[in-house]
Amino acid sequence: AIPPGRVETAGRLAEAIRAAEPRPRVFVSASGVNYYGPRGDERVEETAPPGDDFLARLCVEWEAAARQAADVTHVAVVRTGLVLAADAPLLQPMLPFFRLGLGGSWGDGRGGWSWIHLADHVGLMLLVLDRALEGPLNLTAPQPVSVDEFTTALGRALHRPVLFRMPAVGLRLAPGQAADALLDLAPVVPARALGGGG
C-alpha cells in the first residue's frame, strides 16, 4: 500500500490553493525520476509512461494529488534525479569509504544514474517559476550515466581507486525502498528543459 504522507500533503496543498485568494501563479510539486520505474538502457523523456513498482506508483499518486489544483493554477510536476553537491546527503554515506579506497559500484554497474548538480536544480526550478510552466519536467543532467561511470568519476575526483562491487542482493538488504531507489533508476533526460521548457 502507498503510505499517505506525501500524497496527502500534496492534496492538502492543492485544496489550500483552490481556496486561496489570490491564488499563486504556479504550484510546483516535486516527485522523482522513480516515476518511470526500471527501464534498462532505455532513455526516457517526460512523455514516457510510469513504471509499476512501488516508487513509481507513489510518484503517480503524488502527482495526481497535486494536479487537483490544475483547474485554478499552473501545476508543474518536477521529477528530480539524484541531486549532487559537495554536501549532498546522497553522497555523505559513500564518501568515507571512497576516501579510504574502499568505495565501489553496485549491482551489475549498468544501472542508470540520473543525476543533477544542485546549482542546475535550482536554476531549473527558477525557470519553472519564472515561466509558470506546467506539466511534467525532468530535472536531470542531459547525459545520464551508469553506476559504474559515476563511481569511477567519484573515485577519480577523490584520487582513490574503485576496486569493489556490492552485489544487488547486498543492497537489497537495506531498509525501506533504498535498493529500489539506487538499483532501478531509468536513464532519464530533461527533454523539456533542453527545449526551453516548451
mmCIF file of C-alpha atoms in Angstrom:
data_model
loop_
_atom_site.group_PDB
_atom_site.id
_atom_site.type_symbol
_atom_site.label_atom_id
_atom_site.label_comp_id
_atom_site.label_asym_id
_atom_site.label_seq_id
_atom_site.Cartn_x
_atom_site.Cartn_y
_atom_site.Cartn_z
ATOM 1 C CA ALA A 1 0.000 0.000 0.000
ATOM 2 C CA ILE A 2 1.097 3.571 -0.670
ATOM 3 C CA PRO A 3 1.779 5.490 2.581
ATOM 4 C CA PRO A 4 -0.440 8.578 2.816
ATOM 5 C CA GLY A 5 2.152 11.193 3.889
ATOM 6 C CA ARG A 6 3.376 12.782 0.650
ATOM 7 C CA VAL A 7 0.189 12.138 -1.290
ATOM 8 C CA GLU A 8 -1.976 13.563 1.478
ATOM 9 C CA THR A 9 0.258 16.627 1.823
ATOM 10 C CA ALA A 10 0.106 17.340 -1.916
ATOM 11 C CA GLY A 11 -3.672 17.011 -1.824
ATOM 12 C CA ARG A 12 -3.957 19.407 1.112
ATOM 13 C CA LEU A 13 -1.752 21.949 -0.658
ATOM 14 C CA ALA A 14 -3.915 21.674 -3.772
ATOM 15 C CA GLU A 15 -7.017 22.178 -1.647
ATOM 16 C CA ALA A 16 -5.474 25.247 0.025
ATOM 17 C CA ILE A 17 -4.537 26.715 -3.369
ATOM 18 C CA ARG A 18 -8.088 26.234 -4.625
ATOM 19 C CA ALA A 19 -9.367 28.171 -1.609
ATOM 20 C CA ALA A 20 -6.708 30.907 -1.704
ATOM 21 C CA GLU A 21 -7.329 34.446 -2.909
ATOM 22 C CA PRO A 22 -5.289 35.492 -4.736
ATOM 23 C CA ARG A 23 -4.012 32.141 -5.945
ATOM 24 C CA PRO A 24 -0.328 31.504 -6.740
ATOM 25 C CA ARG A 25 0.680 31.654 -10.427
ATOM 26 C CA VAL A 26 2.171 28.172 -10.288
ATOM 27 C CA PHE A 27 2.161 25.208 -7.937
ATOM 28 C CA VAL A 28 5.386 23.206 -8.168
ATOM 29 C CA SER A 29 5.149 19.653 -6.881
ATOM 30 C CA ALA A 30 8.399 17.709 -6.722
ATOM 31 C CA SER A 31 8.395 13.951 -7.183
ATOM 32 C CA GLY A 32 11.253 11.918 -8.653
ATOM 33 C CA VAL A 33 12.591 10.078 -11.666
ATOM 34 C CA ASN A 34 11.471 6.886 -9.924
ATOM 35 C CA TYR A 35 8.164 7.726 -11.636
ATOM 36 C CA TYR A 36 9.434 5.840 -14.688
ATOM 37 C CA GLY A 37 10.411 2.646 -12.880
ATOM 38 C CA PRO A 38 13.153 0.305 -14.148
ATOM 39 C CA ARG A 39 13.805 0.777 -17.873
ATOM 40 C CA GLY A 40 17.128 -0.911 -18.532
ATOM 41 C CA ASP A 41 19.106 1.096 -21.085
ATOM 42 C CA GLU A 42 16.046 2.892 -22.490
ATOM 43 C CA ARG A 43 16.412 6.662 -22.206
ATOM 44 C CA VAL A 44 13.157 8.225 -21.124
ATOM 45 C CA GLU A 45 11.654 11.668 -21.582
ATOM 46 C CA GLU A 46 8.665 13.291 -19.921
ATOM 47 C CA THR A 47 6.245 11.616 -22.334
ATOM 48 C CA ALA A 48 7.175 8.100 -21.153
ATOM 49 C CA PRO A 49 4.508 6.217 -19.163
ATOM 50 C CA PRO A 50 5.020 5.460 -15.481
ATOM 51 C CA GLY A 51 6.521 2.276 -14.140
ATOM 52 C CA ASP A 52 4.625 -0.174 -11.963
ATOM 53 C CA ASP A 53 6.934 -0.691 -8.974
ATOM 54 C CA PHE A 54 6.326 0.796 -5.528
ATOM 55 C CA LEU A 55 8.180 4.084 -6.038
ATOM 56 C CA ALA A 56 6.615 4.628 -9.459
ATOM 57 C CA ARG A 57 3.125 4.149 -8.016
ATOM 58 C CA LEU A 58 3.952 6.548 -5.207
ATOM 59 C CA CYS A 59 5.044 9.213 -7.716
ATOM 60 C CA VAL A 60 1.881 8.681 -9.798
ATOM 61 C CA GLU A 61 -0.409 9.185 -6.790
ATOM 62 C CA TRP A 62 1.681 12.103 -5.525
ATOM 63 C CA GLU A 63 1.445 13.909 -8.867
ATOM 64 C CA ALA A 64 -2.271 13.164 -9.204
ATOM 65 C CA ALA A 65 -2.909 14.757 -5.810
ATOM 66 C CA ALA A 66 -1.042 17.912 -6.850
ATOM 67 C CA ARG A 67 -2.947 18.119 -10.132
ATOM 68 C CA GLN A 68 -6.182 18.648 -8.220
ATOM 69 C CA ALA A 69 -5.240 22.347 -8.404
ATOM 70 C CA ALA A 70 -4.720 22.300 -12.188
ATOM 71 C CA ASP A 71 -8.084 23.934 -12.955
ATOM 72 C CA VAL A 72 -7.200 27.054 -10.939
ATOM 73 C CA THR A 73 -3.447 27.493 -11.497
ATOM 74 C CA HIS A 74 -0.467 26.139 -13.406
ATOM 75 C CA VAL A 75 0.707 22.858 -11.863
ATOM 76 C CA ALA A 76 4.257 21.737 -12.634
ATOM 77 C CA VAL A 77 5.407 18.300 -11.508
ATOM 78 C CA VAL A 78 9.190 18.147 -11.467
ATOM 79 C CA ARG A 79 10.733 14.690 -11.494
ATOM 80 C CA THR A 80 14.094 15.144 -9.855
ATOM 81 C CA GLY A 81 17.146 12.976 -10.342
ATOM 82 C CA LEU A 82 19.833 12.313 -7.734
ATOM 83 C CA VAL A 83 20.976 15.741 -6.535
ATOM 84 C CA LEU A 84 24.745 16.087 -6.234
ATOM 85 C CA ALA A 85 26.791 18.718 -4.402
ATOM 86 C CA ALA A 86 29.752 18.645 -2.031
ATOM 87 C CA ASP A 87 27.430 18.341 0.971
ATOM 88 C CA ALA A 88 24.630 16.391 -0.729
ATOM 89 C CA PRO A 89 23.005 13.910 1.684
ATOM 90 C CA LEU A 90 23.169 11.256 -1.030
ATOM 91 C CA LEU A 91 26.981 11.377 -1.090
ATOM 92 C CA GLN A 92 27.675 11.544 2.641
ATOM 93 C CA PRO A 93 27.407 7.783 3.374
ATOM 94 C CA MET A 94 29.655 6.998 0.381
ATOM 95 C CA LEU A 95 32.458 9.495 0.887
ATOM 96 C CA PRO A 96 34.228 7.881 3.891
ATOM 97 C CA PHE A 97 34.527 4.579 2.010
ATOM 98 C CA PHE A 98 35.736 6.201 -1.184
ATOM 99 C CA ARG A 99 38.284 8.329 0.709
ATOM 100 C CA LEU A 100 39.692 5.148 2.249
ATOM 101 C CA GLY A 101 39.913 3.492 -1.153
ATOM 102 C CA LEU A 102 37.076 1.133 -0.218
ATOM 103 C CA GLY A 103 34.423 2.624 -2.470
ATOM 104 C CA GLY A 104 32.848 0.766 -5.308
ATOM 105 C CA SER A 105 29.973 0.167 -7.635
ATOM 106 C CA TRP A 106 26.888 -1.971 -7.028
ATOM 107 C CA GLY A 107 24.639 -4.331 -8.873
ATOM 108 C CA ASP A 108 25.876 -5.008 -12.385
ATOM 109 C CA GLY A 109 27.108 -1.410 -12.664
ATOM 110 C CA ARG A 110 24.971 -0.743 -15.718
ATOM 111 C CA GLY A 111 22.007 0.731 -13.870
ATOM 112 C CA GLY A 112 21.006 4.287 -14.661
ATOM 113 C CA TRP A 113 22.312 7.145 -12.549
ATOM 114 C CA SER A 114 20.118 10.097 -13.446
ATOM 115 C CA TRP A 115 21.781 12.950 -11.617
ATOM 116 C CA ILE A 116 21.726 16.735 -11.458
ATOM 117 C CA HIS A 117 24.001 19.238 -9.746
ATOM 118 C CA LEU A 118 22.352 21.320 -7.036
ATOM 119 C CA ALA A 119 23.074 24.606 -8.880
ATOM 120 C CA ASP A 120 21.379 23.304 -12.037
ATOM 121 C CA HIS A 121 18.460 22.026 -9.992
ATOM 122 C CA VAL A 122 17.931 25.484 -8.510
ATOM 123 C CA GLY A 123 18.254 27.094 -11.937
ATOM 124 C CA LEU A 124 15.633 24.813 -13.458
ATOM 125 C CA MET A 125 13.264 25.390 -10.559
ATOM 126 C CA LEU A 126 13.594 29.148 -11.168
ATOM 127 C CA LEU A 127 12.814 28.554 -14.848
ATOM 128 C CA VAL A 128 9.637 26.709 -13.859
ATOM 129 C CA LEU A 129 8.586 29.561 -11.574
ATOM 130 C CA ASP A 130 9.544 32.409 -13.911
ATOM 131 C CA ARG A 131 7.685 30.925 -16.879
ATOM 132 C CA ALA A 132 4.838 29.422 -14.846
ATOM 133 C CA LEU A 133 5.414 26.128 -16.611
ATOM 134 C CA GLU A 134 3.021 23.256 -16.151
ATOM 135 C CA GLY A 135 3.005 19.525 -16.617
ATOM 136 C CA PRO A 136 5.908 17.138 -16.026
ATOM 137 C CA LEU A 137 9.543 18.247 -16.242
ATOM 138 C CA ASN A 138 12.560 16.038 -15.669
ATOM 139 C CA LEU A 139 15.211 17.748 -13.548
ATOM 140 C CA THR A 140 18.301 15.794 -14.533
ATOM 141 C CA ALA A 141 21.580 16.354 -16.328
ATOM 142 C CA PRO A 142 21.380 15.971 -20.134
ATOM 143 C CA GLN A 143 23.650 12.919 -20.012
ATOM 144 C CA PRO A 144 22.646 10.224 -17.510
ATOM 145 C CA VAL A 145 25.465 7.861 -16.635
ATOM 146 C CA SER A 146 25.717 4.304 -15.362
ATOM 147 C CA VAL A 147 26.529 3.426 -11.769
ATOM 148 C CA ASP A 148 29.988 2.272 -12.927
ATOM 149 C CA GLU A 149 30.608 5.613 -14.640
ATOM 150 C CA PHE A 150 29.506 7.549 -11.582
ATOM 151 C CA THR A 151 31.580 5.592 -9.080
ATOM 152 C CA THR A 152 34.623 5.756 -11.361
ATOM 153 C CA ALA A 153 34.237 9.550 -11.618
ATOM 154 C CA LEU A 154 33.844 9.865 -7.839
ATOM 155 C CA GLY A 155 36.965 7.786 -7.233
ATOM 156 C CA ARG A 156 38.894 9.892 -9.747
ATOM 157 C CA ALA A 157 37.724 13.126 -8.086
ATOM 158 C CA LEU A 158 38.945 11.826 -4.718
ATOM 159 C CA HIS A 159 42.153 10.346 -6.223
ATOM 160 C CA ARG A 160 41.229 6.888 -4.996
ATOM 161 C CA PRO A 161 40.869 3.560 -6.789
ATOM 162 C CA VAL A 162 37.452 1.978 -7.226
ATOM 163 C CA LEU A 163 38.061 -1.721 -6.633
ATOM 164 C CA PHE A 164 34.931 -3.153 -5.105
ATOM 165 C CA ARG A 165 31.393 -4.014 -6.125
ATOM 166 C CA MET A 166 28.396 -4.669 -3.904
ATOM 167 C CA PRO A 167 26.086 -7.312 -5.354
ATOM 168 C CA ALA A 168 22.493 -6.248 -5.853
ATOM 169 C CA VAL A 169 21.373 -8.749 -3.219
ATOM 170 C CA GLY A 170 23.520 -6.949 -0.637
ATOM 171 C CA LEU A 171 22.000 -3.593 -1.427
ATOM 172 C CA ARG A 172 18.524 -5.099 -1.256
ATOM 173 C CA LEU A 173 19.126 -5.860 2.427
ATOM 174 C CA ALA A 174 18.936 -2.102 3.082
ATOM 175 C CA PRO A 175 15.790 -0.978 4.905
ATOM 176 C CA GLY A 176 12.845 0.614 3.145
ATOM 177 C CA GLN A 177 12.978 1.310 -0.579
ATOM 178 C CA ALA A 178 16.695 2.277 -0.683
ATOM 179 C CA ALA A 179 17.588 -0.557 -3.038
ATOM 180 C CA ASP A 180 14.843 0.340 -5.494
ATOM 181 C CA ALA A 181 15.931 3.964 -5.411
ATOM 182 C CA LEU A 182 19.530 3.088 -6.314
ATOM 183 C CA LEU A 183 19.225 -0.057 -8.411
ATOM 184 C CA ASP A 184 16.214 0.652 -10.564
ATOM 185 C CA LEU A 185 16.694 4.190 -11.857
ATOM 186 C CA ALA A 186 15.948 4.809 -15.511
ATOM 187 C CA PRO A 187 18.346 6.832 -17.694
ATOM 188 C CA VAL A 188 16.222 9.997 -17.656
ATOM 189 C CA VAL A 189 16.804 13.016 -19.912
ATOM 190 C CA PRO A 190 15.377 16.537 -19.419
ATOM 191 C CA ALA A 191 13.788 16.879 -22.844
ATOM 192 C CA ARG A 192 11.544 19.815 -21.949
ATOM 193 C CA ALA A 193 14.301 21.783 -20.242
ATOM 194 C CA LEU A 194 16.580 21.242 -23.248
ATOM 195 C CA GLY A 195 13.786 22.612 -25.395
ATOM 196 C CA GLY A 196 13.440 25.746 -23.270
ATOM 197 C CA GLY A 197 10.555 24.421 -21.214
ATOM 198 C CA GLY A 198 8.100 24.076 -24.074
#
